[in-house]
Short mmCIF file of C-alpha atoms in Angstrom, two decimals:
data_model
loop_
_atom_site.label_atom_id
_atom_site.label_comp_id
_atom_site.label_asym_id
_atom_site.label_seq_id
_atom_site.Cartn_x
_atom_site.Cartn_y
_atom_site.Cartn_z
CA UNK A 107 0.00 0.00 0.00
CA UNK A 108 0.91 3.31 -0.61
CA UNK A 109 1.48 6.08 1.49
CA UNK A 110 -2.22 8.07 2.14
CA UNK A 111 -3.02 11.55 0.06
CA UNK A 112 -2.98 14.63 1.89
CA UNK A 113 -4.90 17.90 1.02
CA UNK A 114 -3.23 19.25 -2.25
CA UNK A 115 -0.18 21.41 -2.04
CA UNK A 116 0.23 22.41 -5.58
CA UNK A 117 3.48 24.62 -5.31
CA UNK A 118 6.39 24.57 -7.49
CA UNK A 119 6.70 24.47 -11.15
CA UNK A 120 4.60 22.59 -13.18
CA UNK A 121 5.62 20.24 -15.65
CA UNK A 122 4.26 17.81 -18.37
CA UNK A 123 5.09 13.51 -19.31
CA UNK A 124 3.98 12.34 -22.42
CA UNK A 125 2.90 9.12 -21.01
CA UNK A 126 0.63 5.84 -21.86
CA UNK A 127 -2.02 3.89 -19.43
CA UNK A 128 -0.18 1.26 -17.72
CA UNK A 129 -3.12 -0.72 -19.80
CA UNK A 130 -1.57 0.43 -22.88
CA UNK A 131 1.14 -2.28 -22.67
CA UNK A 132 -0.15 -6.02 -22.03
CA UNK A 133 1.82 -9.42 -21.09
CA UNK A 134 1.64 -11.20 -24.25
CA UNK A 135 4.16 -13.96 -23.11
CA UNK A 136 4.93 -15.20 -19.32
CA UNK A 137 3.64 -15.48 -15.89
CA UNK A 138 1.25 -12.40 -16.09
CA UNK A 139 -0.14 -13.20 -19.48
CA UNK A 140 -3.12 -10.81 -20.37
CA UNK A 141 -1.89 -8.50 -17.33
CA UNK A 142 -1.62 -4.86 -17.99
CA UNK A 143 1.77 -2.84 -16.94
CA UNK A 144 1.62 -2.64 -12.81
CA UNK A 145 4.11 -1.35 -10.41
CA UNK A 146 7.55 -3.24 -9.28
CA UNK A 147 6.25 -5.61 -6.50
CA UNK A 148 3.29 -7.02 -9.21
CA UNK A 149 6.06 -7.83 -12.24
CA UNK A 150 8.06 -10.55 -13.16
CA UNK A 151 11.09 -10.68 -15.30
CA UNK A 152 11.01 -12.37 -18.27
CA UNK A 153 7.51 -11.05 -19.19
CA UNK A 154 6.66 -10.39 -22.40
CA UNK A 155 5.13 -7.05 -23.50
CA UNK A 156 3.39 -5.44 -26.36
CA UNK A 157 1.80 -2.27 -27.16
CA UNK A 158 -1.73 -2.43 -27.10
CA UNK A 159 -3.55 -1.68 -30.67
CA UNK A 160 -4.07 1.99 -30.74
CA UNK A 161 -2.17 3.25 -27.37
CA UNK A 162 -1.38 6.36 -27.42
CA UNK A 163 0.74 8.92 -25.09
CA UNK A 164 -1.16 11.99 -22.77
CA UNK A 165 -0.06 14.76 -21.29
CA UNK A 166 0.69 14.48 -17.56
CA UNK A 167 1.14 17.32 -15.71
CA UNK A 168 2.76 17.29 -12.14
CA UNK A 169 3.91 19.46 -9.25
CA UNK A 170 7.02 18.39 -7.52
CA UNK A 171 5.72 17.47 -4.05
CA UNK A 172 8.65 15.72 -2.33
CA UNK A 173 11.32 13.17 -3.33
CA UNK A 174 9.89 10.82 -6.07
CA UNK A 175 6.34 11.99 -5.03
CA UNK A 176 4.40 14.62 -7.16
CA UNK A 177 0.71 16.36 -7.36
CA UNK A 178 -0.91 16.43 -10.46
CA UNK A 179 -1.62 19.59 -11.89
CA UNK A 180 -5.13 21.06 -13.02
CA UNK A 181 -4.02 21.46 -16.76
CA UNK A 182 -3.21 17.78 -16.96
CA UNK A 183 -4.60 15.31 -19.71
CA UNK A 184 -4.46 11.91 -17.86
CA UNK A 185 -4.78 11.26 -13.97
CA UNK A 186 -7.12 13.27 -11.35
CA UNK A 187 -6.30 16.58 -10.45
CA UNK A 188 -4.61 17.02 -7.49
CA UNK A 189 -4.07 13.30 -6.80
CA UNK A 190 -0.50 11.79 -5.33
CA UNK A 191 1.60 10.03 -7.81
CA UNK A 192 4.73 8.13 -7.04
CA UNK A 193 7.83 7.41 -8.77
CA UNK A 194 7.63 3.65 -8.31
CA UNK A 195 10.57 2.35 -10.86
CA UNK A 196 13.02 1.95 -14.00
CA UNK A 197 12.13 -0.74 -15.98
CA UNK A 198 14.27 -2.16 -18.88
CA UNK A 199 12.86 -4.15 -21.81
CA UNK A 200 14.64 -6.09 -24.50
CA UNK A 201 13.28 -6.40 -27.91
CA UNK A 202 13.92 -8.97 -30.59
CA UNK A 203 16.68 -7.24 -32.31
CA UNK A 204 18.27 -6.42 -28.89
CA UNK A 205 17.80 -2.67 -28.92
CA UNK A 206 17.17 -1.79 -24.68
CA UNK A 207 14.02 0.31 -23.70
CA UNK A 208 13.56 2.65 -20.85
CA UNK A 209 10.06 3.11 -19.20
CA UNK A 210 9.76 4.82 -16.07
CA UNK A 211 6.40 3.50 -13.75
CA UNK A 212 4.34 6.12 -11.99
CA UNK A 213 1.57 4.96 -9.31
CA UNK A 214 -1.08 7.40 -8.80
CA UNK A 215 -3.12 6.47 -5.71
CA UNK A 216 -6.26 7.51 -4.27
CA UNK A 217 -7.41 9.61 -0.85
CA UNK A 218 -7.17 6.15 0.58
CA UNK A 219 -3.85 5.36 -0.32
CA UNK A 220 -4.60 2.34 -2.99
CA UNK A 221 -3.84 1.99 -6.26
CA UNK A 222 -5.90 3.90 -8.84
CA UNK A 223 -3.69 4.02 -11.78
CA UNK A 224 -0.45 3.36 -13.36
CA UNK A 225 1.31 5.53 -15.50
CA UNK A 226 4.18 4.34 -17.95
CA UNK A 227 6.70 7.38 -19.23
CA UNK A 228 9.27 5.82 -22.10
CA UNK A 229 12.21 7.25 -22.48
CA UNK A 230 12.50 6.05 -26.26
CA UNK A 231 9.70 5.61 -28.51
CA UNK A 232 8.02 2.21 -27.99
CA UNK A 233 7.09 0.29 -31.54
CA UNK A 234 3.94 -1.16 -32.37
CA UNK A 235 3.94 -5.36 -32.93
CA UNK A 236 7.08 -5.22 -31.25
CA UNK A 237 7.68 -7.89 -28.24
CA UNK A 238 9.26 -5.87 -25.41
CA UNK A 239 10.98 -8.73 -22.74
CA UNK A 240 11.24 -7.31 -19.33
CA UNK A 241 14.83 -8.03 -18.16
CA UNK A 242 15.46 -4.93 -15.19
CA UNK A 243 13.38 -3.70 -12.64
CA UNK A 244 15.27 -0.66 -10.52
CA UNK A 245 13.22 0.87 -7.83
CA UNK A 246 16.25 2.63 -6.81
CA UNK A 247 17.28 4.40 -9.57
CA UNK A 248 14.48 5.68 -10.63
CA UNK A 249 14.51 9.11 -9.35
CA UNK A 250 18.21 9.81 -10.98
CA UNK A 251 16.78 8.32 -14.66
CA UNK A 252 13.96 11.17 -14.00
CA UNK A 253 16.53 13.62 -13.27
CA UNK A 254 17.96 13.06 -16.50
CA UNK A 255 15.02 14.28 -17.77
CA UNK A 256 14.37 17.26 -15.48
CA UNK A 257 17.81 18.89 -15.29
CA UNK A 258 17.75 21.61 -18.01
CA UNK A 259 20.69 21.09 -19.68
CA UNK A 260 23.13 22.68 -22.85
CA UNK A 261 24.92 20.60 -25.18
CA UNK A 262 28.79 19.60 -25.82
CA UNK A 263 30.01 23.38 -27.87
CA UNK A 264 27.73 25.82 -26.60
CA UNK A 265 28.27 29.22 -26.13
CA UNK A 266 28.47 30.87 -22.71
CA UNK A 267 29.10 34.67 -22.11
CA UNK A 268 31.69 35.38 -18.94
CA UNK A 269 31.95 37.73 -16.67
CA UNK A 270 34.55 39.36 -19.14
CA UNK A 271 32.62 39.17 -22.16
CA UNK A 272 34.48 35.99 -23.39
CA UNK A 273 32.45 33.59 -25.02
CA UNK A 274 33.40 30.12 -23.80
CA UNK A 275 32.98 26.51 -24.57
CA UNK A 276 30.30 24.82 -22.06
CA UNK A 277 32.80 21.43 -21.54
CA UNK A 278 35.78 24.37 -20.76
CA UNK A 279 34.11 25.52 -18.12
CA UNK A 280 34.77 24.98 -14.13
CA UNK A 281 33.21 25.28 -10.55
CA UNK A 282 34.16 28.69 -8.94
CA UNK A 283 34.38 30.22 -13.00
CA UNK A 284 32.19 33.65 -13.13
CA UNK A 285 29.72 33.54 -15.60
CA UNK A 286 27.31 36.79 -16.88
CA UNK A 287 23.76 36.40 -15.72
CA UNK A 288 20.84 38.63 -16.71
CA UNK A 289 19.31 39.26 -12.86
CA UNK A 290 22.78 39.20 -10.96
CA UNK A 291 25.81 40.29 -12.62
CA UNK A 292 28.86 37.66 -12.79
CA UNK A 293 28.22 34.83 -10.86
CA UNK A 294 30.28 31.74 -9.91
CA UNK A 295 29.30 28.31 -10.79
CA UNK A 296 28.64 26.09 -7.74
CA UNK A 297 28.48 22.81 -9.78
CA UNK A 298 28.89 21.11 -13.37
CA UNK A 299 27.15 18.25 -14.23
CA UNK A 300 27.52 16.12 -17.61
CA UNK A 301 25.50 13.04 -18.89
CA UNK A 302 25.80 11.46 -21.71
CA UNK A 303 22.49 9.87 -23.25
CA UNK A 304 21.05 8.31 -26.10
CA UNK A 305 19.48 11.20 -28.55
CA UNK A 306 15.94 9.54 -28.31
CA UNK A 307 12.58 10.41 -26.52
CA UNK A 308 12.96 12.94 -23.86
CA UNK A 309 16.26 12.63 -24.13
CA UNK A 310 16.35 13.96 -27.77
CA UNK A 311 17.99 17.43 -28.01
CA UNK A 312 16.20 20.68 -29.50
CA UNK A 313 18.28 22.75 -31.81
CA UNK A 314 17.61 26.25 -32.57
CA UNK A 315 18.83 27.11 -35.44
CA UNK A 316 21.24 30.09 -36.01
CA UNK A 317 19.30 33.58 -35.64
CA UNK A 318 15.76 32.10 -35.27
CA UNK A 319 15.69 34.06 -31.68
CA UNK A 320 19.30 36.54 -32.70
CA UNK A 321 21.06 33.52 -31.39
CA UNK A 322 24.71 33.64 -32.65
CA UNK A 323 24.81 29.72 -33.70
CA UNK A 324 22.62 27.21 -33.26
CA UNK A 325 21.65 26.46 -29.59
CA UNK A 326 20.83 23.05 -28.85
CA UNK A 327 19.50 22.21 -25.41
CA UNK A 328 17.49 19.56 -23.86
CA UNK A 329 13.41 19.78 -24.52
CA UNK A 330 12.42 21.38 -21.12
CA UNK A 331 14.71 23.72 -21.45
CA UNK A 332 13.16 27.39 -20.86
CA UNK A 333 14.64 30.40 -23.44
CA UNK A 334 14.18 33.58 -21.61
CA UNK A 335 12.29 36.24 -24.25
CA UNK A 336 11.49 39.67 -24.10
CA UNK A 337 9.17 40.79 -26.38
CA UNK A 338 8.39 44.44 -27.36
CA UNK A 339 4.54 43.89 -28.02
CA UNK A 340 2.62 40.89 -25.77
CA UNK A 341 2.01 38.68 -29.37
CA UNK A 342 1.57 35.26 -27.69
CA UNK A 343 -1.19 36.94 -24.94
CA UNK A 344 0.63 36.18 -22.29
CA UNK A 345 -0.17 39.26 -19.95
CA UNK A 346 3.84 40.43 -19.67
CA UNK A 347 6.29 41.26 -21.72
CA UNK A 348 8.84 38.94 -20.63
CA UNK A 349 8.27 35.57 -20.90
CA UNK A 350 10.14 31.50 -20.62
CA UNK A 351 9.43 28.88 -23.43
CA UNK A 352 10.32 25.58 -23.31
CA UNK A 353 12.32 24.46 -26.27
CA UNK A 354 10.06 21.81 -27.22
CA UNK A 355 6.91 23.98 -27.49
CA UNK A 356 9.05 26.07 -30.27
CA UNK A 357 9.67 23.16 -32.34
CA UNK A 358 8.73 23.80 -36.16
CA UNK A 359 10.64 21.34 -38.02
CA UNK A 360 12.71 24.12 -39.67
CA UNK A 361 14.39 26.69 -37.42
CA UNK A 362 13.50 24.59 -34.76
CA UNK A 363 14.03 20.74 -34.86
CA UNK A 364 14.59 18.04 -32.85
CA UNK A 365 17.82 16.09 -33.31
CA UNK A 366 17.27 12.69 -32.53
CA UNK A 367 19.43 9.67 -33.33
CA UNK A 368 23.15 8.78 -31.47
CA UNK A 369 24.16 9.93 -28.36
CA UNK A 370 24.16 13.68 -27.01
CA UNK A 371 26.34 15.02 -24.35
CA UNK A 372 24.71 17.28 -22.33
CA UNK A 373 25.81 19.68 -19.24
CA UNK A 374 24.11 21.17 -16.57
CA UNK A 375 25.41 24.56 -14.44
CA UNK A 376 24.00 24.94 -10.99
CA UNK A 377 24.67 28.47 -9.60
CA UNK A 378 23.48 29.56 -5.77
CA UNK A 379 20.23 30.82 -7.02
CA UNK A 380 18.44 29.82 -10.15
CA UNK A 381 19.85 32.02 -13.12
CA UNK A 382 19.59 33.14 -16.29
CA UNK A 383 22.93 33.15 -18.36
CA UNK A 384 23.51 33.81 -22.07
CA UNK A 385 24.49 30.98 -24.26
CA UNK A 386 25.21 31.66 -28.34
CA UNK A 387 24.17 35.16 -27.29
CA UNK A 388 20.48 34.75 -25.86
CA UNK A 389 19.38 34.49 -22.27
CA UNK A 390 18.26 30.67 -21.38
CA UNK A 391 18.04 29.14 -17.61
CA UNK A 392 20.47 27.00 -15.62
CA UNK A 393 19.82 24.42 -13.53
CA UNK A 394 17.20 24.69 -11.01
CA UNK A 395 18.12 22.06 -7.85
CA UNK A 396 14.85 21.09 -6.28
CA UNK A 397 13.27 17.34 -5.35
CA UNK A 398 13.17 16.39 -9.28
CA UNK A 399 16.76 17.30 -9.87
CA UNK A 400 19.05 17.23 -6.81
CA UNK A 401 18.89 13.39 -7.19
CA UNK A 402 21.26 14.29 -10.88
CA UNK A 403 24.05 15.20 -8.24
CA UNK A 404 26.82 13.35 -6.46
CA UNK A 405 25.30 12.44 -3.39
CA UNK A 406 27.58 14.41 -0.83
CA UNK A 407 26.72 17.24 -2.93
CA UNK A 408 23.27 17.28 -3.41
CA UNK A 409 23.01 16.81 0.71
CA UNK A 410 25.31 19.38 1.17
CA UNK A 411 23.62 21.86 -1.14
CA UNK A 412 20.38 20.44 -0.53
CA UNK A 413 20.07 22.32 3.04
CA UNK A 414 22.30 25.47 1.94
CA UNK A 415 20.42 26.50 -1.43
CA UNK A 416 17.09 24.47 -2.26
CA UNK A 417 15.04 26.19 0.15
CA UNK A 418 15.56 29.93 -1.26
CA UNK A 419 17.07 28.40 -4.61
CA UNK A 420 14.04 29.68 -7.35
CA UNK A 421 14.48 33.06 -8.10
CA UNK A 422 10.88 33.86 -8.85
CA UNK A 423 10.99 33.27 -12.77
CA UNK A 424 8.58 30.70 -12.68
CA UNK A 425 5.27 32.94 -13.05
CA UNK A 426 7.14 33.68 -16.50
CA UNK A 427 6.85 30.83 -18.34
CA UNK A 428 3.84 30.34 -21.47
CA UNK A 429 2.21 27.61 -21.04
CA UNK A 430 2.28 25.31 -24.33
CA UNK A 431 -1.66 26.58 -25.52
CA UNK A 432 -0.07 29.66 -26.17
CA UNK A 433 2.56 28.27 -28.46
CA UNK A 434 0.61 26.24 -30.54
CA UNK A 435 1.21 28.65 -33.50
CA UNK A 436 1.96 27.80 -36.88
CA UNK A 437 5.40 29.29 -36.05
CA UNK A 438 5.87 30.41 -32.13
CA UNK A 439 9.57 31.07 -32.51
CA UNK A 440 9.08 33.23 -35.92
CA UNK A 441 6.39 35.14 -34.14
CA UNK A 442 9.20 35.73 -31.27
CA UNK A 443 12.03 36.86 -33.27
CA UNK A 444 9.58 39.47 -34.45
CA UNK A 445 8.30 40.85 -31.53
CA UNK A 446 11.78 41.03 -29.71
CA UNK A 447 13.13 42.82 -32.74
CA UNK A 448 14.56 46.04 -31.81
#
């Protein structure tokens, strides 16, 4: 059983997995045969699975409520608002041809504390009439595969501006180095981080193409990455002239892209306050340490700076960012360069 609800506490930043129904995937082979996805204590390895005809992924959107525990948020497409979900596991599949697959379980659980639904996030695409053979089940590692997925994070040659002016190669860069930021003047980094992951899924990088938003060259960050904009006249409706988009919502398949296929190296700078630092000339967040992402660091360090920054570590930005209705443009990023033309 899991732990009981509580009244909702929907603070902290949103933010949205494109996931299936646990029912989406089925044992066609094994022990469980004709048993949908479940959580870790319900599974067997060995198990055979298979997409079900039709499954499709929705949008679930959660609020950070705790170490592998969330809220989900009003917006959301799949669960009940304001329900407890838990970060349950890491499961691994095999498929015929011996590729690996990824799929993180989520248990959402009623005001009772039971079961109510199951939530499957892949981290690469799943393929339909494909046999998926369960061979890993992680409960442990879980929240540091999630991580990978919530730390905002620039790729191997980007672009950052220095406290001098110098424009500097991410992977050159070192803890205590001062680094511009929009808010705070030159700033040293507290921490570096670098993963590298296969360019699939969530994990599959955005590029922005060279001047689409006056960048300098293309900027290619992960999809959840927020791009600080200011724009002259309010053209997306947003109620401010200053706004965050996520680099996924700007995706157009021209200026914006997503580069999937490989592997992708990507870095992550954590400053003492949540920042916003210029990379190929435009202003774009850093890290921002709270329950999702801390578990990304060494663990010495993310206890250590756990206590020290996460409590007063948000710098206020997040009543900034669009939400993704008011990017679904024929060209968001277009419109953007436009209206932040000087």
């Amino acid at each position: 059983m899991m732990t009981p609800t509580q009244p909702p506490s929907l603070s902290g930043t949103a933010f949205a997995l494109p996931v299936l129904s646990g029912a989406a995937l089925e044992v066609v082979s094994g022990a469980n045969l004709g048993d949908a996805l479940s959580f870790a204590d319900d599974l067997i390895h060995g198990d055979i699975y298979a997409l079900v005809k039709g499954a499709r992924t929705r949008r679930l959107s959660l609020h950070p409520d705790g170490l592998a525990r969330f809220r989900v948020a009003e917006d959301t497409a799949a669960g009940q608002p304001g329900a407890v979900i838990h970060l349950d596991s890491s499961l691994t599949f095999m498929s015929p041809d011996g590729d690996t697959a990824e799929i993180l379980v989520l248990v959402e659980v009623d005001a009772g504390g039971d079961v109510s639904e199951v939530h499957a996030l892949p981290l690469v695409p799943l393929r339909p009439k494909t046999r998926y053979t369960l061979v890993t089940i992680d409960t442990v590692g879980a929240s540091t595969r999630l991580a990978e997925i919530a730390c905002v994070s620039f790729t191997r040659g980007t672009h950052i501006t220095m406290a001098s002016g110098e424009q500097r190669r991410i992977e050159d860069l070192r803890t205590g180095d001062r680094v511009l930021t929009r808010d705070d003047g030159p700033q040293e980094i507290r921490w570096i981080g670098q993963t590298t992951l296969r360019a699939h899924g969530e994990h599959t990088p955005i590029v922005i193409t060279a001047g689409t938003l006056h960048n300098a060259h293309d900027l290619i960050v992960s999809p959840d990455h927020r791009l600080f904009i200011y724009q002259r006249s309010d053209v997306l409706g947003a109620g401010r002239a200053e706004v965050l988009v996520r680099a996924r919502h700007l995706v157009n398949g021209v200026s914006v892209y997503r580069q999937q296929g490989g592997f992708v190296d990507y870095f992550q700078i954590l400053f003492d306050r949540h920042q916003i630092i210029f990379a190929e000339g435009i202003a774009a967040e850093t890290l921002l340490l709270d329950s999702r992402t801390s578990p990304a660091l060494p663990a010495d360090l993310a206890e250590r700076l756990g206590k020290t920054l996460a409590p007063h570590h948000a710098a206020g930005l997040e009543e900034f960012e669009v939400p993704e209705r008011l990017l679904n443009l024929p060209d968001a990023a277009a419109l953007l360069r436009r209206a932040s033309l000087g």
